[in-house]
CSV table of C-alpha atoms and ligand atoms in Angstrom, one decimal:
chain,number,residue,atom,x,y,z
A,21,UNK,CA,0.0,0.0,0.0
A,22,UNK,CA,1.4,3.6,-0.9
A,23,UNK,CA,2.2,6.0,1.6
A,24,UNK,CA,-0.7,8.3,1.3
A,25,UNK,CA,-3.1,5.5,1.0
A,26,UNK,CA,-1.9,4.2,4.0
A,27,UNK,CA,-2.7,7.5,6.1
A,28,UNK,CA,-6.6,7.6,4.1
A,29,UNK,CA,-6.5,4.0,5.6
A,30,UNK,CA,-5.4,5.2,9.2
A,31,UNK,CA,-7.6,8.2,8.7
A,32,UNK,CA,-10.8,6.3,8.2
A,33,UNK,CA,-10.5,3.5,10.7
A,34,UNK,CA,-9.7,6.0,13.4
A,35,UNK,CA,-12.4,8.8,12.5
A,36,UNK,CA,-15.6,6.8,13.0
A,37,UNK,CA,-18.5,6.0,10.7
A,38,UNK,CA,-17.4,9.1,8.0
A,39,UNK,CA,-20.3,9.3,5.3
A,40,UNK,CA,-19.0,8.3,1.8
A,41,UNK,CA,-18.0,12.4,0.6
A,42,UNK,CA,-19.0,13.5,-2.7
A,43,UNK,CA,-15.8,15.6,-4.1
A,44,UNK,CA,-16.1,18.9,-3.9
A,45,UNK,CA,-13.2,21.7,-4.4
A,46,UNK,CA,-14.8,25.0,-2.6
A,47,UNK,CA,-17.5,25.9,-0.1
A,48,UNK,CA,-18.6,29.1,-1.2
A,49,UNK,CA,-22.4,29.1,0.3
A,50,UNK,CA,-24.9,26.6,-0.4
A,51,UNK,CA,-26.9,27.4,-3.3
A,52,UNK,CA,-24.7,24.6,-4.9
A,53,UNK,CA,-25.4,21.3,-2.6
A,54,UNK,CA,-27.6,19.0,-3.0
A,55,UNK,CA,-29.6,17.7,-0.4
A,56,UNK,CA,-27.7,14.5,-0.8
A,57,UNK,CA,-24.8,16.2,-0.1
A,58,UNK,CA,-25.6,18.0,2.4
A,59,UNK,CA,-26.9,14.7,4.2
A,60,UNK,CA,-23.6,13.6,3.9
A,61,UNK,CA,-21.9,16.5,5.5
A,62,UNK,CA,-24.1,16.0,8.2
A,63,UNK,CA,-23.8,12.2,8.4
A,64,UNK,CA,-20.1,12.6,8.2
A,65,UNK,CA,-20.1,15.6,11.4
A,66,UNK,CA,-21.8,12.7,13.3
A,67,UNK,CA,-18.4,10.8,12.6
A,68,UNK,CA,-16.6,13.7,13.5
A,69,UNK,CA,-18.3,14.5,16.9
A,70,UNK,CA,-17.0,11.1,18.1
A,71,UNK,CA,-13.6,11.9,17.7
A,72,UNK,CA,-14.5,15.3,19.9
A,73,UNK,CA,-15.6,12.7,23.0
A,74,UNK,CA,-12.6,10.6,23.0
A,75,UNK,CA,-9.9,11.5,25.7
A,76,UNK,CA,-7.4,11.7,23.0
A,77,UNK,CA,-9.1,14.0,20.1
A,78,UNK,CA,-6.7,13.9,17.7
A,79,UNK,CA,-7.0,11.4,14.0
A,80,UNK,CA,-4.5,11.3,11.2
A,81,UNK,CA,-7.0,11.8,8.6
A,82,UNK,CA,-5.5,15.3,7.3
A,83,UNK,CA,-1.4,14.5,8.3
A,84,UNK,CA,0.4,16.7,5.8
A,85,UNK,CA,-2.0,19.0,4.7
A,86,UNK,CA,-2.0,22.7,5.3
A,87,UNK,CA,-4.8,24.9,6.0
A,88,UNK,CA,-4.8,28.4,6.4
A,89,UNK,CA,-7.3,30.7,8.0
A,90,UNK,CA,-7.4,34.0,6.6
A,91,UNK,CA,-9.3,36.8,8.3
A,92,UNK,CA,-10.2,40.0,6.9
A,93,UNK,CA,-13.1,40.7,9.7
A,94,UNK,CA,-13.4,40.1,13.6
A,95,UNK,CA,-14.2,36.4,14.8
A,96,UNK,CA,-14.5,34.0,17.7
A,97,UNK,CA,-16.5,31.3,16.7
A,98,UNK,CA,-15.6,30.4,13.3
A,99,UNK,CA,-11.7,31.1,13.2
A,100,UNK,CA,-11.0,28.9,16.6
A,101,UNK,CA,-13.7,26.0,15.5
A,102,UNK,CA,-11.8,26.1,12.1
A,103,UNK,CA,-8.7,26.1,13.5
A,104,UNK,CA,-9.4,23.5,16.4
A,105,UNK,CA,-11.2,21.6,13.8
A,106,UNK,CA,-7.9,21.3,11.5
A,107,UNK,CA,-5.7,20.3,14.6
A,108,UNK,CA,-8.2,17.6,15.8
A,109,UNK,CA,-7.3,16.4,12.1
A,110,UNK,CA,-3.5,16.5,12.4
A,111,UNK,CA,-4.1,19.2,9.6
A,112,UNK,CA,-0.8,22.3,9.9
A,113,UNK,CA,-2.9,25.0,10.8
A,114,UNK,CA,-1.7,28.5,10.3
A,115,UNK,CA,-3.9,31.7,11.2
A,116,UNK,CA,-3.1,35.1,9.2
A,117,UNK,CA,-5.0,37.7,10.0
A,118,UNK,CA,-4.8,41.1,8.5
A,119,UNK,CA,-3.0,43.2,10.8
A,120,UNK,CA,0.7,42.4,11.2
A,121,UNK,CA,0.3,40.6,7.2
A,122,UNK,CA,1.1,41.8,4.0
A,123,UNK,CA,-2.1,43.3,3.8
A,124,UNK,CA,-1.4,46.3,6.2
A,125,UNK,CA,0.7,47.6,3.6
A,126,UNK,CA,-1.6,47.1,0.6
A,127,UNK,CA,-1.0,44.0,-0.9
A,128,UNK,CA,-4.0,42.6,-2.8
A,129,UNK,CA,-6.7,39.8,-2.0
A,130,UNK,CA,-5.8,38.1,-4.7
A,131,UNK,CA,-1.5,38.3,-4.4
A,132,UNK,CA,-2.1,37.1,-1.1
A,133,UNK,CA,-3.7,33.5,-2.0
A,134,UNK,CA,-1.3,33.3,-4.6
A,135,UNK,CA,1.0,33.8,-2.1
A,136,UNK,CA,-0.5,31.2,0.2
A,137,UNK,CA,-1.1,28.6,-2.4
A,138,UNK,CA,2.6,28.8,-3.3
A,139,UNK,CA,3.6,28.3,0.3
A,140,UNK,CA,1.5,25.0,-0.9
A,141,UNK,CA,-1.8,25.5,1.6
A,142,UNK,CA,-4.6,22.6,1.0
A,143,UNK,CA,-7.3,25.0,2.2
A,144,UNK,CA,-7.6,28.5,2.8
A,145,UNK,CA,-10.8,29.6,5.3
A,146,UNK,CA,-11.9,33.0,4.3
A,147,UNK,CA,-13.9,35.7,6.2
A,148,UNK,CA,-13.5,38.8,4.2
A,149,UNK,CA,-16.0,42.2,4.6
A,150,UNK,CA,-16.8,42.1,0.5
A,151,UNK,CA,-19.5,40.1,-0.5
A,152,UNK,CA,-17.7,37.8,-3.2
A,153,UNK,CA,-14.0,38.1,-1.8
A,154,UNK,CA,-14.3,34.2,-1.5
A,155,UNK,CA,-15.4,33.5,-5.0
A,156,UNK,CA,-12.6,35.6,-6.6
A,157,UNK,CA,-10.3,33.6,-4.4
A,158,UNK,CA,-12.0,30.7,-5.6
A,159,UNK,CA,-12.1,31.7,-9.7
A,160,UNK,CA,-8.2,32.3,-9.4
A,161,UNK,CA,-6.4,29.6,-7.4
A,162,UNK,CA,-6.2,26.2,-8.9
A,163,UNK,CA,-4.6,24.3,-6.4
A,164,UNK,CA,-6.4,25.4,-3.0
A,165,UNK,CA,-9.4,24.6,-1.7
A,166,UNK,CA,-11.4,27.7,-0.6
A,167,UNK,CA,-13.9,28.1,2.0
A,168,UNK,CA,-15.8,31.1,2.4
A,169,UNK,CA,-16.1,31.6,6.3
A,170,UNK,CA,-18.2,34.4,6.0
A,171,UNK,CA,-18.3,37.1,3.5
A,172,UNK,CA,-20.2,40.8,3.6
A,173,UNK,CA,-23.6,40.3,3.4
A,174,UNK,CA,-23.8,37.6,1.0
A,175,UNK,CA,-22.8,34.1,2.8
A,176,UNK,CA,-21.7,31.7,5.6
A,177,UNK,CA,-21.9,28.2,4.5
A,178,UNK,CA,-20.1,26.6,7.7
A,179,UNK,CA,-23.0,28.2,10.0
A,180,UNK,CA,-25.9,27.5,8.2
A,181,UNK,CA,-24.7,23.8,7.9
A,182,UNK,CA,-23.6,24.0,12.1
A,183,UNK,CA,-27.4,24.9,12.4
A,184,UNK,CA,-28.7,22.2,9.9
A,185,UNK,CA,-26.7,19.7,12.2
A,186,UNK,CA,-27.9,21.3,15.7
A,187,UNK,CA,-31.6,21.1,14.6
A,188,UNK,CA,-31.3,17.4,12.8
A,189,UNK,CA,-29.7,16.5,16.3
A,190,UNK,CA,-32.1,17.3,18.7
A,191,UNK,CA,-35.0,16.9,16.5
A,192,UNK,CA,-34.5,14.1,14.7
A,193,UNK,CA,-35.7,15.7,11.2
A,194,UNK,CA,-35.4,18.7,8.7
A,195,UNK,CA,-38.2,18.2,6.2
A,196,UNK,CA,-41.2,20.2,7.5
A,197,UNK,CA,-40.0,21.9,10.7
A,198,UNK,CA,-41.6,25.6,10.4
A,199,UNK,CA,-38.0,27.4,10.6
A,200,UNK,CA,-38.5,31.4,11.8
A,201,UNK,CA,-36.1,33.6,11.3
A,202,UNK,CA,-36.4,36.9,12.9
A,203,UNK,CA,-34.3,40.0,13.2
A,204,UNK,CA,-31.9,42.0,11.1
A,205,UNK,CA,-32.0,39.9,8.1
A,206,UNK,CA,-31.2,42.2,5.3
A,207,UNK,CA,-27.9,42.2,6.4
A,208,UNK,CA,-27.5,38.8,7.6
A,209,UNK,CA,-25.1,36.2,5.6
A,210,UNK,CA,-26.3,33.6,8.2
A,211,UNK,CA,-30.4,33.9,7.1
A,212,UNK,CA,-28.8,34.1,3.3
A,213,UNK,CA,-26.8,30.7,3.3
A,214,UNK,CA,-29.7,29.2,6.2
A,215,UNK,CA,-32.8,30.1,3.5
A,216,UNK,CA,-30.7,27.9,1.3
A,217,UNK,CA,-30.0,25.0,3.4
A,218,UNK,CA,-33.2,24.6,5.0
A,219,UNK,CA,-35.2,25.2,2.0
A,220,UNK,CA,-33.0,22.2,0.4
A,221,UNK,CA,-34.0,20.0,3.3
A,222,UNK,CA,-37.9,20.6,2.9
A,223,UNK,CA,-38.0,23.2,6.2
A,224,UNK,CA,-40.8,25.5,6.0
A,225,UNK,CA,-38.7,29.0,6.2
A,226,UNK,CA,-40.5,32.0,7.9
A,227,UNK,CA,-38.8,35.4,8.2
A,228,UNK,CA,-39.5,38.0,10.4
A,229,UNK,CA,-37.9,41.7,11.5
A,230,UNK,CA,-39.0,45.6,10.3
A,231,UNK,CA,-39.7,45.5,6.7
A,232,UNK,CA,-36.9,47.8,6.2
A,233,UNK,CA,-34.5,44.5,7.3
A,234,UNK,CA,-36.0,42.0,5.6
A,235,UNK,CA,-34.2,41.4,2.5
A,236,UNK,CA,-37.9,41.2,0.4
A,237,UNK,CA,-35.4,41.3,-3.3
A,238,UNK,CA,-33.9,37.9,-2.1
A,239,UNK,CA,-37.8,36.3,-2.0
A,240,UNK,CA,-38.9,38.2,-5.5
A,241,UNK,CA,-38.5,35.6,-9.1
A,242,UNK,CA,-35.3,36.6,-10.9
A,243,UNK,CA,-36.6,34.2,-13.5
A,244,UNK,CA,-38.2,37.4,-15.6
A,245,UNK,CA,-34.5,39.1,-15.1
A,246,UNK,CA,-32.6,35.9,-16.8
A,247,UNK,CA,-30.8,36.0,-13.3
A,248,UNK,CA,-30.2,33.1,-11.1
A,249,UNK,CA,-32.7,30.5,-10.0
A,250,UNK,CA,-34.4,32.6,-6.6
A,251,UNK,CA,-34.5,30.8,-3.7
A,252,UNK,CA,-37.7,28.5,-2.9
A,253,UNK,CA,-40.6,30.0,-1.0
A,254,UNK,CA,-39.7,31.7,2.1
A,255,UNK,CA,-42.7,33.5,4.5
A,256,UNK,CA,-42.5,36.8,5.3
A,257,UNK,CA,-44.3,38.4,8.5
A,258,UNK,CA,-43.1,41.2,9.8
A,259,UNK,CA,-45.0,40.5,13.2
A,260,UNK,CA,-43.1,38.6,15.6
A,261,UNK,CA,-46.4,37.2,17.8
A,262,UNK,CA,-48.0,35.6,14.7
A,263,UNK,CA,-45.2,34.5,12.8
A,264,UNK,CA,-43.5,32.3,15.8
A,265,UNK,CA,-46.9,30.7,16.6
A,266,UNK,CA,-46.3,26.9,16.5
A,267,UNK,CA,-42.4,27.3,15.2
A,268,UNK,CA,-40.4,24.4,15.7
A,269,UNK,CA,-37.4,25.8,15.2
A,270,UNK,CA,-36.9,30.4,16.5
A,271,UNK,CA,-33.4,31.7,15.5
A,272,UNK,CA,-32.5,35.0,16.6
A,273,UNK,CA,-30.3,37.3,14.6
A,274,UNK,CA,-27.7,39.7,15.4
A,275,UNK,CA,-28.8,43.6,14.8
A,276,UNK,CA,-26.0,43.9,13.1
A,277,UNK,CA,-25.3,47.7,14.3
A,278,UNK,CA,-22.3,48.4,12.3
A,279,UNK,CA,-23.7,47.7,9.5
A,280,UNK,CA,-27.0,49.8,9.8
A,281,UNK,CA,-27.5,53.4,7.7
A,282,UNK,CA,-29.8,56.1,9.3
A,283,UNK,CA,-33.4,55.1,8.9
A,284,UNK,CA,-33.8,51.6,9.2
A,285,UNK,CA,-34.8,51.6,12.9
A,286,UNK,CA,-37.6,53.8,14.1
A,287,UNK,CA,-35.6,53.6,17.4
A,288,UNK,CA,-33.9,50.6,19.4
A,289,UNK,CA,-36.9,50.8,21.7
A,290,UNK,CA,-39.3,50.2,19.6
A,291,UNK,CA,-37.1,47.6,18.1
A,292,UNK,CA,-37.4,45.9,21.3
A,293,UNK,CA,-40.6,46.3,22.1
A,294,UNK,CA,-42.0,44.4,18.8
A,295,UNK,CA,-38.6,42.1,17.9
A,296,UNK,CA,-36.9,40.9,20.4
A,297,UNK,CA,-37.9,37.1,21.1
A,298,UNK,CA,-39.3,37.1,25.6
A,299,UNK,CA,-40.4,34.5,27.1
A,300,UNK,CA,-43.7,35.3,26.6
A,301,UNK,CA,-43.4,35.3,22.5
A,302,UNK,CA,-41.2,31.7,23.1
A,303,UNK,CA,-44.2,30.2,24.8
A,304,UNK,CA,-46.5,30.8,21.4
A,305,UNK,CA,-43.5,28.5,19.8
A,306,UNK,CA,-44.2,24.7,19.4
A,307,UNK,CA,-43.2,23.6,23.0
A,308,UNK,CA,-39.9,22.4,23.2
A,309,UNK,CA,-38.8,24.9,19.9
A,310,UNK,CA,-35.1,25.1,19.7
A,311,UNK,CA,-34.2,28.8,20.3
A,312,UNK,CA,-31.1,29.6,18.2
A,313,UNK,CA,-28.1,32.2,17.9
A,314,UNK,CA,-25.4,32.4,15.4
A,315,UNK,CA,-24.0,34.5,17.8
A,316,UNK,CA,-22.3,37.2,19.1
A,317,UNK,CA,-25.1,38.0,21.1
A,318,UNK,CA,-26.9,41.6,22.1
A,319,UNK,CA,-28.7,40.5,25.1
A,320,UNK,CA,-31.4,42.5,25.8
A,321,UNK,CA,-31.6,43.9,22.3
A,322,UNK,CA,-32.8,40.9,19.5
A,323,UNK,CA,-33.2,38.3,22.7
A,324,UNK,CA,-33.9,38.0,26.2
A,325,UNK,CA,-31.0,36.8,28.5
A,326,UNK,CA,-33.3,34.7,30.0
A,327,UNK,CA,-34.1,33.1,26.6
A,328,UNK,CA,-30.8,33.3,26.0
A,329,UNK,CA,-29.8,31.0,29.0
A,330,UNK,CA,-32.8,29.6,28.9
A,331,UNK,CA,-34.2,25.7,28.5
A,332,UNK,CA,-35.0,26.3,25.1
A,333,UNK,CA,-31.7,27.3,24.3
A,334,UNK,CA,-29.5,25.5,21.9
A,335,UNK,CA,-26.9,28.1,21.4
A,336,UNK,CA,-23.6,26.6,22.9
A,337,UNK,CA,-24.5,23.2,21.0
A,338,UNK,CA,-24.3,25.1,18.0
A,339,UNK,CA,-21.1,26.5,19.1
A,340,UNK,CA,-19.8,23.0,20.0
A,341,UNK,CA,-21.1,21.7,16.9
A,342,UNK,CA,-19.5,23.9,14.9
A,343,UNK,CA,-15.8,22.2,15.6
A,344,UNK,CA,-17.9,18.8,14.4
A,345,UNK,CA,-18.9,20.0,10.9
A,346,UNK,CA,-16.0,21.8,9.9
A,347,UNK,CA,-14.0,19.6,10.6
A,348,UNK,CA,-16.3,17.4,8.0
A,349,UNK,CA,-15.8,20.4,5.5
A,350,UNK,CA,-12.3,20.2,5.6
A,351,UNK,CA,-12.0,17.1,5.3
A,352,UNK,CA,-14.3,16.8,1.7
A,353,UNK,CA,-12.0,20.0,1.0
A,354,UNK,CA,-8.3,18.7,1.5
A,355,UNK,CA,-8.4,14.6,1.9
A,356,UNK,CA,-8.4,14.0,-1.5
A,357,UNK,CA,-6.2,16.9,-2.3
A,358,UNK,CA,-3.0,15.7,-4.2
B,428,CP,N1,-21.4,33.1,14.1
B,428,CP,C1,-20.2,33.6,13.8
B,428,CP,O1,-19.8,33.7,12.6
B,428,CP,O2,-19.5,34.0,14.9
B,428,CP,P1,-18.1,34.7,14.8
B,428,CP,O3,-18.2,36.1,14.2
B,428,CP,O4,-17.6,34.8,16.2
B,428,CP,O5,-17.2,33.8,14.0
């Protein structure tokens, strides 16, 4: 048996029960999986999660490959779950952000993945303010594997399959759960790459926040246009106590403050008094919902602390589950990689 072959070998008996992965060479959002495939990710995270309960949570499986992380924006979740997720693989992990690299004094996106893929990196995980930074990455490197950890206001594939994983977890199914989404979606590259996936899996999608957040372009036919296929029927309500009546399923989004021009918000107070997910609106939820966060969190401003903490709370599973299915993601991404 061949060196490499060998390792694959290693890699498989010691990472338990990994799902058969379609190839695939970039995860730029998920307008481009199947629901097959994404059943697979998700089988394959199951795999993964074991290895995260052993004592010793460390398999061969990606021995020789290198991954970068490269981060254009602030992060806590995704950069260490990408990063811990690569070392649980034996993966060479190295973490570039922007400050103290070559960007600080003006080198180009694009110079610097050539630069990284000649330093010969397997994968490079991008988060990058510019909607379509990942894609350009993606056009013009032929020998790495890019995935797009997050980019403007467009996508963030890794999170919307984290919460595909959470919800297929503790509820046993996707097809059919009544999915709300409520907050500041416009701006949201979570909701974006979540309509996808849950649409995929047969969810019923409700979205809810001021009209002047929801993203009501995103729901109109492009078909007239010539455009891209639109995504599949998503609800809109823009008030909160109907639309999370009987929801199986309440994610909470980020106001996304930074983000915001003048006249979006009458003011944060009335924000809070008709959009921010109490107790009170989480009891007209299916009981039992799963209450969701991509996180970071404004307590007090889109949720309730004591929703947040709460016993309907899922959001440090998603968190943990996060280091489960990327590790899945960079494994479709760099095993195979030559
Ligand atoms: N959910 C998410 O992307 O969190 P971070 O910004 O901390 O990575």
């Amino acid at each position: 048996m061949s060196l490499p072959r060998a390792i694959e070998a290693v890699a498989l008996a010691t990472t338990a029960s990994i799902a058969e992965l379609p190839p695939r060479k970039h995860v730029l959002d998920l307008d481009d999986f199947t629901p097959s495939e994404i059943w697979a990710l998700l089988e394959s995270s199951r795999g993964m999660e074991e290895v995260l309960h052993r004592d010793i949570k460390k398999v061969p499986a990606l021995r020789g490959r290198v991954v970068v992380t490269l981060f254009y924006e602030a992060s806590t979740r995704t950069r260490v779950s990408f990063e811990q997720a690569g070392k649980v693989l034996s993966a060479d992990v190295i973490n570039v952000s922007t400050s103290g690299s070559s960007v600080e004094k003006g080198e180009s996106l694009l110079n610097t993945g050539l630069t990284l893929q000649a330093m010969g990196a397997d994968a490079i995980v991008i988060r990058h303010p510019h909607s379509g930074a990942p894609n350009l990455l993606a056009r013009h490197l032929d020998r790495v594997g890019v995935i797009n950890a997050g980019d403007g206001m467009h996508a963030h594939p890794t999170q919307a399959l984290l919460d595909l994983y959470t919800i297929w977890k503790k509820l046993g199914r996707l097809e059919g759960l009544k999915v709300l989404i409520v907050g500041d979606v416009l701006h949201s590259r979570v909701a974006r790459s979540n309509l996808w996936g849950f649409t995929r899996m047969g969810a019923r999608m409700v979205i809810c926040g001021p009209p002047t957040l929801l993203p009501l372009e995103l729901l109109r036919s492009n078909e007239e246009a010539g455009g891209p296929p639109s995504l599949p029927s998503v609800e809109v309500d823009t008030d909160l106590d109907r639309a999370i009546q009987d929801a199986d399923v309440v994610m909470a989004l980020r106001l996304q403050a930074e983000r915001q021009q003048s006249g979006f918000l009458p003011s944060l107070r009335e924000y809070v008094r008709r959009w921010q997910v109490t107790p009170e609106r989480l009891d007209r939820a299916k009981p039992g919902a799963l209450l969701m966060h991509p996180g970071p969190m404004n307590e007090g401003i889109e949720i309730s602390s004591s929703v947040a903490h709460g016993g309907n709370s899922v959001i440090e599973e998603q968190v943990a589950n996060g280091v489960a299915v990327r590790m899945a993601v960079l494994y479709q991404l760099a095993a195979g990689r030559k």
